[in-house]
Coordinates of N, CA and C and ligand atoms in Angstrom, one line a residue:
X1 N 71.3 101.4 116.7 CA 70.9 100.4 115.7 C 70.8 101.0 114.3
X2 N 70.3 102.2 114.2 CA 70.2 102.8 112.9 C 71.5 102.9 112.2
X3 N 72.5 103.2 113.0 CA 73.9 103.3 112.4 C 74.3 102.0 111.8
X4 N 74.0 100.9 112.4 CA 74.4 99.6 111.9 C 73.7 99.3 110.6
X5 N 72.4 99.6 110.6 CA 71.6 99.4 109.3 C 72.2 100.2 108.1
X6 N 72.5 101.4 108.4 CA 73.0 102.2 107.3 C 74.3 101.7 106.8
X7 N 75.2 101.3 107.7 CA 76.5 100.7 107.3 C 76.3 99.5 106.5
X8 N 75.4 98.6 106.9 CA 75.2 97.4 106.1 C 74.7 97.6 104.7
X9 N 73.9 98.7 104.5 CA 73.4 99.0 103.2 C 74.5 99.5 102.3
X10 N 75.4 100.4 102.9 CA 76.5 100.9 102.2 C 77.4 99.8 101.7
X11 N 77.7 98.9 102.6 CA 78.6 97.8 102.2 C 77.9 96.9 101.1
X12 N 76.6 96.7 101.2 CA 76.0 95.8 100.2 C 76.0 96.5 98.8
X13 N 75.8 97.8 98.8 CA 75.9 98.5 97.5 C 77.4 98.4 97.0
X14 N 78.3 98.5 97.9 CA 79.7 98.4 97.5 C 80.0 97.0 96.9
X15 N 79.4 96.0 97.6 CA 79.6 94.6 97.2 C 79.0 94.3 95.8
X16 N 77.9 95.0 95.5 CA 77.2 94.8 94.2 C 78.1 95.4 93.1
X17 N 78.7 96.6 93.3 CA 79.6 97.2 92.3 C 80.8 96.4 92.2
X18 N 81.3 95.9 93.3 CA 82.6 95.1 93.3 C 82.4 93.8 92.4
X19 N 81.2 93.2 92.5 CA 80.9 92.0 91.7 C 80.9 92.4 90.3
X20 N 80.3 93.5 90.0 CA 80.2 94.0 88.6 C 81.6 94.3 88.0
X21 N 82.4 94.9 88.9 CA 83.8 95.1 88.4 C 84.5 93.8 88.1
X22 N 84.3 92.8 89.0 CA 84.9 91.5 88.8 C 84.5 90.9 87.5
X23 N 83.2 90.9 87.2 CA 82.7 90.3 86.0 C 83.3 91.0 84.8
X24 N 83.3 92.4 84.9 CA 83.8 93.2 83.7 C 85.3 92.9 83.5
X25 N 86.1 92.7 84.5 CA 87.5 92.4 84.3 C 87.6 91.0 83.8
X26 N 86.9 90.0 84.3 CA 87.0 88.7 83.8 C 86.6 88.5 82.3
X27 N 85.5 89.3 81.9 CA 85.1 89.3 80.5 C 86.3 89.7 79.6
X28 N 87.1 90.6 80.1 CA 88.3 91.0 79.3 C 89.5 90.1 79.6
X29 N 89.4 89.1 80.4 CA 90.5 88.2 80.7 C 91.5 88.8 81.7
X30 N 91.1 89.8 82.5 CA 92.0 90.5 83.4 C 91.9 89.9 84.8
X31 N 93.0 89.5 85.4 CA 93.1 89.2 86.8 C 93.4 90.4 87.6
X32 N 93.1 90.4 88.9 CA 93.4 91.6 89.7 C 93.8 91.3 91.1
X33 N 94.6 92.3 91.6 CA 95.1 92.3 93.0 C 94.6 93.5 93.7
X34 N 94.3 93.4 95.0 CA 94.1 94.5 95.8 C 95.2 94.5 96.9
X35 N 96.1 95.5 96.8 CA 97.2 95.5 97.8 C 96.8 96.4 99.0
X36 N 96.9 95.8 100.1 CA 96.5 96.5 101.4 C 97.7 96.5 102.3
X37 N 98.0 97.7 102.9 CA 99.1 97.7 103.9 C 99.2 99.1 104.5
X38 N 99.9 99.2 105.6 CA 100.0 100.5 106.3 C 100.8 101.5 105.4
X39 N 100.6 102.8 105.7 CA 101.5 103.8 105.1 C 102.9 103.4 105.3
X40 N 103.7 103.5 104.2 CA 105.2 103.2 104.4 C 105.5 101.7 104.5
X41 N 104.6 100.9 104.2 CA 104.9 99.4 104.3 C 105.7 99.0 103.1
X42 N 105.7 99.8 102.0 CA 106.5 99.5 100.9 C 105.7 98.9 99.7
X43 N 104.4 99.3 99.6 CA 103.6 98.8 98.5 C 104.1 99.2 97.1
X44 N 104.3 100.5 97.0 CA 104.7 101.1 95.7 C 106.1 100.6 95.4
X45 N 107.0 100.6 96.4 CA 108.4 100.1 96.2 C 108.4 98.6 95.7
X46 N 107.5 97.8 96.3 CA 107.4 96.4 95.8 C 107.0 96.3 94.3
X47 N 106.0 97.1 93.9 CA 105.6 97.1 92.5 C 106.8 97.6 91.6
X48 N 107.5 98.7 92.1 CA 108.6 99.2 91.3 C 109.7 98.1 91.2
X49 N 110.0 97.4 92.3 CA 111.0 96.4 92.2 C 110.6 95.3 91.3
X50 N 109.4 94.9 91.3 CA 108.9 93.8 90.4 C 109.1 94.3 88.9
X51 N 108.6 95.4 88.6 CA 108.6 95.9 87.2 C 110.0 96.2 86.8
X52 N 110.9 96.7 87.7 CA 112.3 97.0 87.3 C 113.1 95.7 87.1
X53 N 112.9 94.7 88.0 CA 113.8 93.6 87.9 C 113.2 92.5 87.0
X54 N 111.9 92.4 86.8 CA 111.3 91.4 86.0 C 110.6 91.9 84.8
X55 N 110.5 93.2 84.7 CA 109.7 93.7 83.5 C 108.2 93.6 83.7
X56 N 107.5 94.1 82.8 CA 106.0 93.9 82.9 C 105.6 92.7 82.0
X57 N 105.6 91.6 82.7 CA 105.4 90.3 81.9 C 104.0 90.0 81.6
X58 N 103.1 90.9 82.2 CA 101.7 90.5 82.0 C 100.8 91.6 81.5
X59 N 101.4 92.7 80.9 CA 100.6 93.8 80.5 C 99.8 94.3 81.7
X60 N 100.5 94.9 82.7 CA 99.9 95.3 83.9 C 99.3 96.7 83.7
X61 N 98.3 97.0 84.5 CA 97.8 98.4 84.7 C 97.6 98.6 86.2
X62 N 97.8 99.8 86.7 CA 97.8 100.1 88.1 C 96.9 101.2 88.5
X63 N 96.1 101.0 89.5 CA 95.3 102.1 90.1 C 95.9 102.4 91.4
X64 N 96.3 103.6 91.6 CA 96.9 104.0 92.9 C 95.9 104.8 93.7
X65 N 95.8 104.4 95.0 CA 94.9 105.2 95.9 C 95.7 105.8 97.0
X66 N 95.5 107.1 97.2 CA 96.1 107.9 98.2 C 95.2 109.0 98.7
X67 N 95.4 109.5 99.9 CA 94.5 110.6 100.3 C 94.8 111.9 99.5
X68 N 96.1 112.1 99.2 CA 96.6 113.3 98.5 C 97.8 112.9 97.6
X69 N 98.0 113.6 96.6 CA 99.2 113.5 95.7 C 99.0 112.4 94.6
X70 N 99.6 112.6 93.5 CA 99.7 111.5 92.5 C 101.1 111.0 92.4
X71 N 101.9 111.1 93.5 CA 103.3 110.7 93.5 C 103.5 109.2 93.1
X72 N 102.6 108.3 93.6 CA 102.8 106.9 93.3 C 102.4 106.6 91.9
X73 N 101.4 107.2 91.4 CA 101.0 107.0 90.0 C 102.2 107.4 89.1
X74 N 102.9 108.6 89.4 CA 104.0 109.0 88.6 C 105.2 108.0 88.7
X75 N 105.4 107.4 89.9 CA 106.5 106.4 90.0 C 106.2 105.2 89.1
X76 N 105.0 104.8 89.1 CA 104.6 103.6 88.3 C 104.7 103.9 86.8
X77 N 104.1 105.1 86.4 CA 104.0 105.5 85.0 C 105.4 105.7 84.5
X78 N 106.4 106.1 85.3 CA 107.8 106.3 84.9 C 108.4 105.0 84.4
X79 N 107.8 103.9 84.8 CA 108.4 102.6 84.4 C 107.6 102.1 83.2
X80 N 106.8 102.9 82.6 CA 106.1 102.5 81.4 C 104.8 101.7 81.6
X81 N 104.4 101.6 82.8 CA 103.2 100.9 83.1 C 102.0 101.8 83.2
X82 N 100.9 101.6 82.5 CA 99.7 102.5 82.6 C 99.2 102.6 84.0
X83 N 99.0 103.8 84.5 CA 98.6 104.0 85.9 C 97.7 105.2 86.0
X84 N 96.7 105.1 86.9 CA 95.9 106.2 87.2 C 95.8 106.4 88.7
X85 N 95.5 107.6 89.2 CA 95.5 107.9 90.6 C 94.1 108.2 91.1
X86 N 93.7 107.7 92.2 CA 92.5 108.1 92.9 C 93.0 108.9 94.1
X87 N 92.6 110.2 94.3 CA 92.9 110.9 95.5 C 91.6 111.0 96.3
X88 N 91.6 110.4 97.5 CA 90.4 110.2 98.2 C 90.0 111.4 99.0
X89 N 90.9 112.4 99.1 CA 90.6 113.7 99.8 C 90.1 113.4 101.2
X90 N 90.7 112.5 101.9 CA 90.4 112.3 103.3 C 90.0 110.9 103.6
X91 N 89.3 110.2 102.7 CA 88.9 108.9 103.0 C 90.1 107.9 103.1
X92 N 89.9 107.0 104.0 CA 91.1 106.1 104.4 C 91.0 104.8 103.7
X93 N 90.2 104.6 102.7 CA 90.1 103.3 101.9 C 89.6 103.6 100.5
X94 N 89.8 102.7 99.6 CA 89.1 102.8 98.3 C 87.8 102.0 98.4
X95 N 86.8 102.4 97.5 CA 85.6 101.6 97.4 C 85.4 101.2 95.9
X96 N 84.5 100.3 95.7 CA 84.3 99.7 94.4 C 83.9 100.7 93.4
X97 N 83.1 101.7 93.8 CA 82.6 102.7 92.8 C 83.8 103.5 92.3
X98 N 84.8 103.8 93.1 CA 85.9 104.5 92.6 C 86.7 103.7 91.6
X99 N 86.8 102.4 91.8 CA 87.5 101.6 90.9 C 86.7 101.5 89.6
X100 N 85.4 101.4 89.7 CA 84.5 101.3 88.5 C 84.8 102.6 87.6
X101 N 84.8 103.8 88.3 CA 85.0 105.0 87.5 C 86.3 105.1 86.9
X102 N 87.4 104.5 87.4 CA 88.7 104.6 86.8 C 89.0 103.6 85.7
X103 N 88.2 102.5 85.7 CA 88.4 101.5 84.7 C 88.4 102.1 83.2
X104 N 87.5 103.1 83.1 CA 87.4 103.8 81.8 C 88.8 104.4 81.3
X105 N 89.6 104.7 82.3 CA 90.8 105.5 82.0 C 92.0 104.6 81.7
X106 N 91.8 103.3 81.8 CA 92.9 102.3 81.6 C 92.7 101.5 80.3
X107 N 93.8 101.1 79.7 CA 93.7 100.4 78.4 C 93.3 98.9 78.6
X108 N 92.1 98.7 79.0 CA 91.7 97.3 79.4 C 91.9 96.3 78.4
X109 N 91.7 96.7 77.1 CA 91.8 95.7 76.0 C 93.3 95.1 75.9
X110 N 94.2 95.9 76.4 CA 95.6 95.5 76.3 C 96.2 95.1 77.7
X111 N 95.3 94.9 78.7 CA 95.7 94.6 80.0 C 95.4 93.2 80.4
X112 N 96.3 92.5 81.1 CA 96.0 91.1 81.6 C 96.0 91.1 83.1
X113 N 96.6 92.1 83.8 CA 96.7 92.1 85.2 C 96.5 93.5 85.7
X114 N 95.5 93.7 86.6 CA 95.2 95.0 87.2 C 95.6 95.0 88.6
X115 N 96.5 95.9 89.0 CA 96.9 96.0 90.4 C 96.3 97.3 91.0
X116 N 95.6 97.1 92.1 CA 95.0 98.2 92.8 C 95.8 98.4 94.1
X117 N 96.5 99.5 94.3 CA 97.2 99.8 95.5 C 96.3 100.6 96.4
X118 N 95.8 100.1 97.5 CA 94.8 100.7 98.3 C 95.5 101.9 99.1
X119 N 94.7 102.7 99.7 CA 95.2 103.8 100.6 C 95.9 103.1 101.8
X120 N 97.0 103.7 102.2 CA 97.8 103.1 103.3 C 97.0 103.0 104.6
X121 N 96.6 101.8 105.0 CA 95.7 101.6 106.1 C 95.5 100.1 106.2
X122 N 95.6 99.5 107.4 CA 95.5 98.1 107.6 C 94.1 97.7 108.2
X123 N 93.2 98.7 108.3 CA 92.0 98.4 109.0 C 90.8 98.4 108.0
X124 N 90.3 99.6 107.6 CA 89.0 99.6 106.9 C 89.1 99.2 105.5
X125 N 90.2 99.3 104.7 CA 90.2 98.7 103.4 C 89.7 97.3 103.3
X126 N 89.9 96.6 104.5 CA 89.6 95.2 104.5 C 88.1 94.9 104.3
X127 N 87.3 95.9 104.7 CA 85.8 95.7 104.6 C 85.3 96.0 103.2
X128 N 86.1 96.5 102.3 CA 85.6 96.9 101.0 C 86.1 96.1 99.9
X129 N 85.3 95.2 99.4 CA 85.6 94.4 98.2 C 85.7 95.4 97.0
X130 N 86.7 95.3 96.2 CA 86.8 96.2 95.1 C 86.6 95.4 93.8
X131 N 86.4 94.1 93.9 CA 86.2 93.3 92.7 C 87.5 92.5 92.4
X132 N 88.4 92.5 93.3 CA 89.7 91.8 93.1 C 89.6 90.3 93.1
X133 N 90.5 89.6 92.5 CA 90.7 88.2 92.6 C 91.5 87.8 93.8
X134 N 92.5 88.6 94.0 CA 93.5 88.2 95.0 C 93.8 89.4 95.9
X135 N 93.7 89.1 97.2 CA 94.0 90.2 98.2 C 95.4 90.0 98.8
X136 N 96.2 91.0 98.7 CA 97.6 90.9 99.1 C 97.8 91.9 100.2
X137 N 98.3 91.4 101.4 CA 98.7 92.3 102.5 C 100.2 92.5 102.4
X138 N 100.6 93.8 102.4 CA 102.0 94.1 102.4 C 102.3 94.6 103.8
X139 N 103.3 94.0 104.5 CA 103.7 94.4 105.8 C 105.2 94.4 105.9
X140 N 105.8 95.5 106.5 CA 107.2 95.6 106.6 C 107.7 95.1 107.9
X141 N 108.9 94.6 108.0 CA 109.5 94.1 109.3 C 109.5 95.3 110.3
X142 N 109.6 96.5 109.8 CA 109.7 97.7 110.7 C 108.4 97.9 111.5
X143 N 107.3 97.2 111.1 CA 106.0 97.4 111.8 C 105.9 96.5 113.0
X144 N 106.8 95.5 113.1 CA 106.8 94.6 114.3 C 106.2 93.3 114.0
X145 N 106.6 92.3 114.8 CA 106.2 90.9 114.6 C 104.7 90.7 114.9
X146 N 104.2 91.5 115.8 CA 102.9 91.2 116.4 C 101.7 91.8 115.6
X147 N 101.9 92.5 114.5 CA 100.8 93.2 113.8 C 99.8 92.2 113.3
X148 N 100.1 91.0 112.8 CA 99.0 90.1 112.4 C 98.1 89.7 113.6
X149 N 98.7 89.7 114.8 CA 97.9 89.4 115.9 C 97.0 90.5 116.3
X150 N 97.5 91.8 116.1 CA 96.7 93.0 116.5 C 95.7 93.4 115.5
X151 N 95.9 93.0 114.2 CA 95.0 93.4 113.1 C 94.6 92.2 112.3
X152 N 93.9 91.2 113.0 CA 93.7 89.9 112.4 C 92.9 90.0 111.1
X153 N 91.9 90.9 111.1 CA 90.9 90.9 109.9 C 91.6 90.9 108.6
X154 N 92.7 91.8 108.5 CA 93.4 91.9 107.2 C 94.0 90.6 106.8
X155 N 94.5 89.9 107.8 CA 95.2 88.6 107.4 C 94.2 87.5 107.2
X156 N 93.0 87.6 107.9 CA 92.0 86.6 107.6 C 91.5 86.7 106.2
X157 N 91.3 88.0 105.7 CA 90.7 88.2 104.4 C 91.7 88.0 103.3
X158 N 92.9 87.9 103.6 CA 94.0 87.9 102.5 C 94.2 86.5 101.9
X159 N 94.7 86.5 100.7 CA 95.1 85.3 100.0 C 96.7 85.1 100.1
X160 N 97.4 86.2 100.2 CA 98.8 86.2 100.3 C 99.3 87.4 101.0
X161 N 100.5 87.3 101.6 CA 101.2 88.4 102.2 C 102.6 88.5 101.7
X162 N 103.0 89.8 101.7 CA 104.4 90.0 101.4 C 105.1 90.8 102.5
X163 N 106.1 90.2 103.1 CA 106.8 90.8 104.2 C 108.0 91.5 103.5
X164 N 108.0 92.8 103.7 CA 109.0 93.7 103.0 C 110.1 94.2 103.9
X165 N 111.1 94.8 103.3 CA 112.2 95.4 104.0 C 112.9 94.4 104.9
X166 N 113.1 93.2 104.5 CA 113.7 92.2 105.4 C 115.2 92.5 105.6
X167 N 115.8 93.3 104.7 CA 117.1 93.8 105.0 C 117.3 94.6 106.3
X168 N 116.2 95.2 106.7 CA 116.2 96.0 107.9 C 115.9 95.2 109.2
X169 N 115.6 93.9 109.1 CA 115.2 93.2 110.3 C 116.2 93.2 111.4
X170 N 117.6 93.1 111.1 CA 118.5 93.1 112.2 C 118.5 94.5 113.0
X171 N 118.2 95.5 112.3 CA 118.2 96.9 112.9 C 117.0 97.2 113.8
X172 N 115.9 96.4 113.6 CA 114.7 96.7 114.3 C 114.4 95.6 115.3
X173 N 115.3 94.6 115.4 CA 115.1 93.5 116.4 C 113.8 92.7 116.1
X174 N 113.6 92.5 114.8 CA 112.4 91.7 114.4 C 112.9 90.5 113.6
X175 N 112.3 89.3 114.0 CA 112.6 88.1 113.3 C 111.5 87.9 112.2
X176 N 111.9 88.0 110.9 CA 110.9 87.8 109.9 C 110.1 86.5 110.0
X177 N 110.8 85.4 110.4 CA 110.1 84.1 110.5 C 109.0 84.2 111.6
X178 N 109.2 85.0 112.6 CA 108.2 85.1 113.7 C 107.0 85.9 113.2
X179 N 107.3 86.9 112.4 CA 106.2 87.7 111.7 C 105.4 86.8 110.8
X180 N 106.1 85.9 110.1 CA 105.4 85.0 109.2 C 104.6 84.0 110.0
X181 N 105.2 83.5 111.1 CA 104.5 82.5 112.0 C 103.2 83.1 112.6
X182 N 103.3 84.4 113.0 CA 102.1 85.0 113.5 C 101.0 85.2 112.5
X183 N 101.4 85.5 111.2 CA 100.4 85.7 110.2 C 99.8 84.3 109.9
X184 N 100.6 83.2 109.9 CA 100.0 81.9 109.6 C 99.2 81.4 110.7
X185 N 99.4 81.9 112.0 CA 98.6 81.5 113.1 C 97.2 82.1 113.0
X186 N 97.1 83.2 112.3 CA 95.8 83.8 112.0 C 95.1 83.2 110.8
X187 N 95.9 82.9 109.8 CA 95.3 82.3 108.6 C 96.4 81.3 107.9
X188 N 96.2 80.0 108.2 CA 97.2 79.1 107.7 C 97.2 78.9 106.2
X189 N 96.2 79.5 105.5 CA 96.2 79.3 104.0 C 97.0 80.4 103.3
X190 N 97.5 81.3 104.0 CA 98.2 82.4 103.4 C 99.5 81.9 102.7
X191 N 99.7 82.5 101.5 CA 101.0 82.3 100.8 C 101.8 83.5 101.4
X192 N 103.1 83.2 101.7 CA 103.9 84.2 102.4 C 105.2 84.4 101.6
X193 N 105.5 85.7 101.3 CA 106.7 86.0 100.5 C 107.5 86.9 101.4
X194 N 108.8 86.8 101.4 CA 109.8 87.6 102.1 C 110.6 88.4 101.0
X195 N 110.6 89.7 101.1 CA 111.2 90.5 100.1 C 112.0 91.7 100.7
X196 N 113.0 92.1 99.9 CA 113.6 93.4 100.1 C 113.7 94.1 98.7
X197 N 112.9 95.2 98.6 CA 113.0 96.0 97.3 C 114.4 96.6 97.2
X198 N 115.0 96.8 98.3 CA 116.4 97.5 98.3 C 117.4 96.6 97.8
X199 N 117.5 95.3 98.3 CA 118.6 94.4 97.8 C 118.1 93.5 96.7
X200 N 116.8 93.4 96.5 CA 116.2 92.5 95.5 C 115.9 91.1 96.0
X201 N 116.3 90.9 97.2 CA 116.0 89.5 97.7 C 114.5 89.2 97.7
X202 N 114.2 88.0 97.2 CA 112.9 87.5 97.2 C 112.0 88.1 96.1
X203 N 112.5 89.1 95.4 CA 111.6 89.7 94.4 C 111.2 88.8 93.2
X204 N 112.2 88.0 92.8 CA 111.9 87.0 91.7 C 110.8 86.0 92.1
X205 N 111.0 85.5 93.3 CA 110.0 84.5 93.8 C 108.6 85.1 93.9
X206 N 108.5 86.3 94.4 CA 107.2 87.0 94.5 C 106.7 87.2 93.1
X207 N 107.6 87.6 92.2 CA 107.1 88.0 90.8 C 106.5 86.7 90.1
X208 N 107.1 85.6 90.4 CA 106.5 84.3 89.8 C 105.0 84.2 90.2
X209 N 104.7 84.5 91.5 CA 103.4 84.4 91.9 C 102.5 85.6 91.4
X210 N 103.1 86.7 91.4 CA 102.5 88.0 90.9 C 102.0 87.8 89.5
X211 N 102.8 87.3 88.6 CA 102.5 87.1 87.2 C 101.7 85.9 86.9
X212 N 101.7 84.9 87.8 CA 100.9 83.7 87.6 C 100.3 83.2 88.9
X213 N 99.4 83.9 89.5 CA 98.9 83.5 90.8 C 98.2 82.2 90.7
X214 N 98.1 81.5 91.8 CA 97.4 80.2 91.8 C 96.0 80.3 91.3
X215 N 95.6 79.3 90.5 CA 94.2 79.3 90.0 C 93.2 79.4 91.1
X216 N 93.6 78.9 92.3 CA 92.6 79.0 93.4 C 92.3 80.4 93.8
X217 N 93.2 81.4 93.4 CA 92.9 82.7 93.8 C 92.1 83.5 92.7
X218 N 91.6 82.8 91.7 CA 90.7 83.5 90.8 C 89.3 83.3 91.3
X219 N 88.7 84.4 91.7 CA 87.4 84.3 92.3 C 86.3 84.2 91.2
X220 N 85.2 83.6 91.6 CA 84.0 83.5 90.6 C 83.2 84.7 90.8
Ligands
MG301 MG1 102.2 103.8 97.8
ZN302 ZN1 88.5 103.9 105.6

């Protein structure tokens, strides 16, 4: 029982900081995404594809979360988009305090859209509000059709999902429409996008949402 009590206190402190992050971003007119997905699901490649094919239409800034390396921050910065890296040194999720500490290092006065790429993990990042407006699950066809059924919390908490690597579907015997149907069976309100960063398929359509998400996704 003690363990349960401690965990709930940690989460509530996180939620307080998350709410303060959200207010701070809204005061500056900044909308934000929290991207959650397994390692190798294609989160960074999706961002690269959007920035490369559509440009940075919203003055974006990116916070990258990884256990080690600043590889992903370098990939984003190479496209001219301001980016900072959080190395968690073992932790498998980002928390709101880490985001708060990195906001100082970003040009917030010139930013309209903040993208937080979480540590690759489909489980515990779900429990940590970072202050985002919109939660985006990124899942590749190579992970299999049944993952929404096996990891429902991520899909319940999300506003939208991006199914990536659809060019690989024939090689891994996965039907993207079945993956989509499984996600919608968990959460019928999800917006679903099908993309391939490799071929560019679906990137424009996702970019329309990315740069102008539904008003319903702006949290109070
Ligand atoms: Mg990445
Ligand atoms: Zn974790």
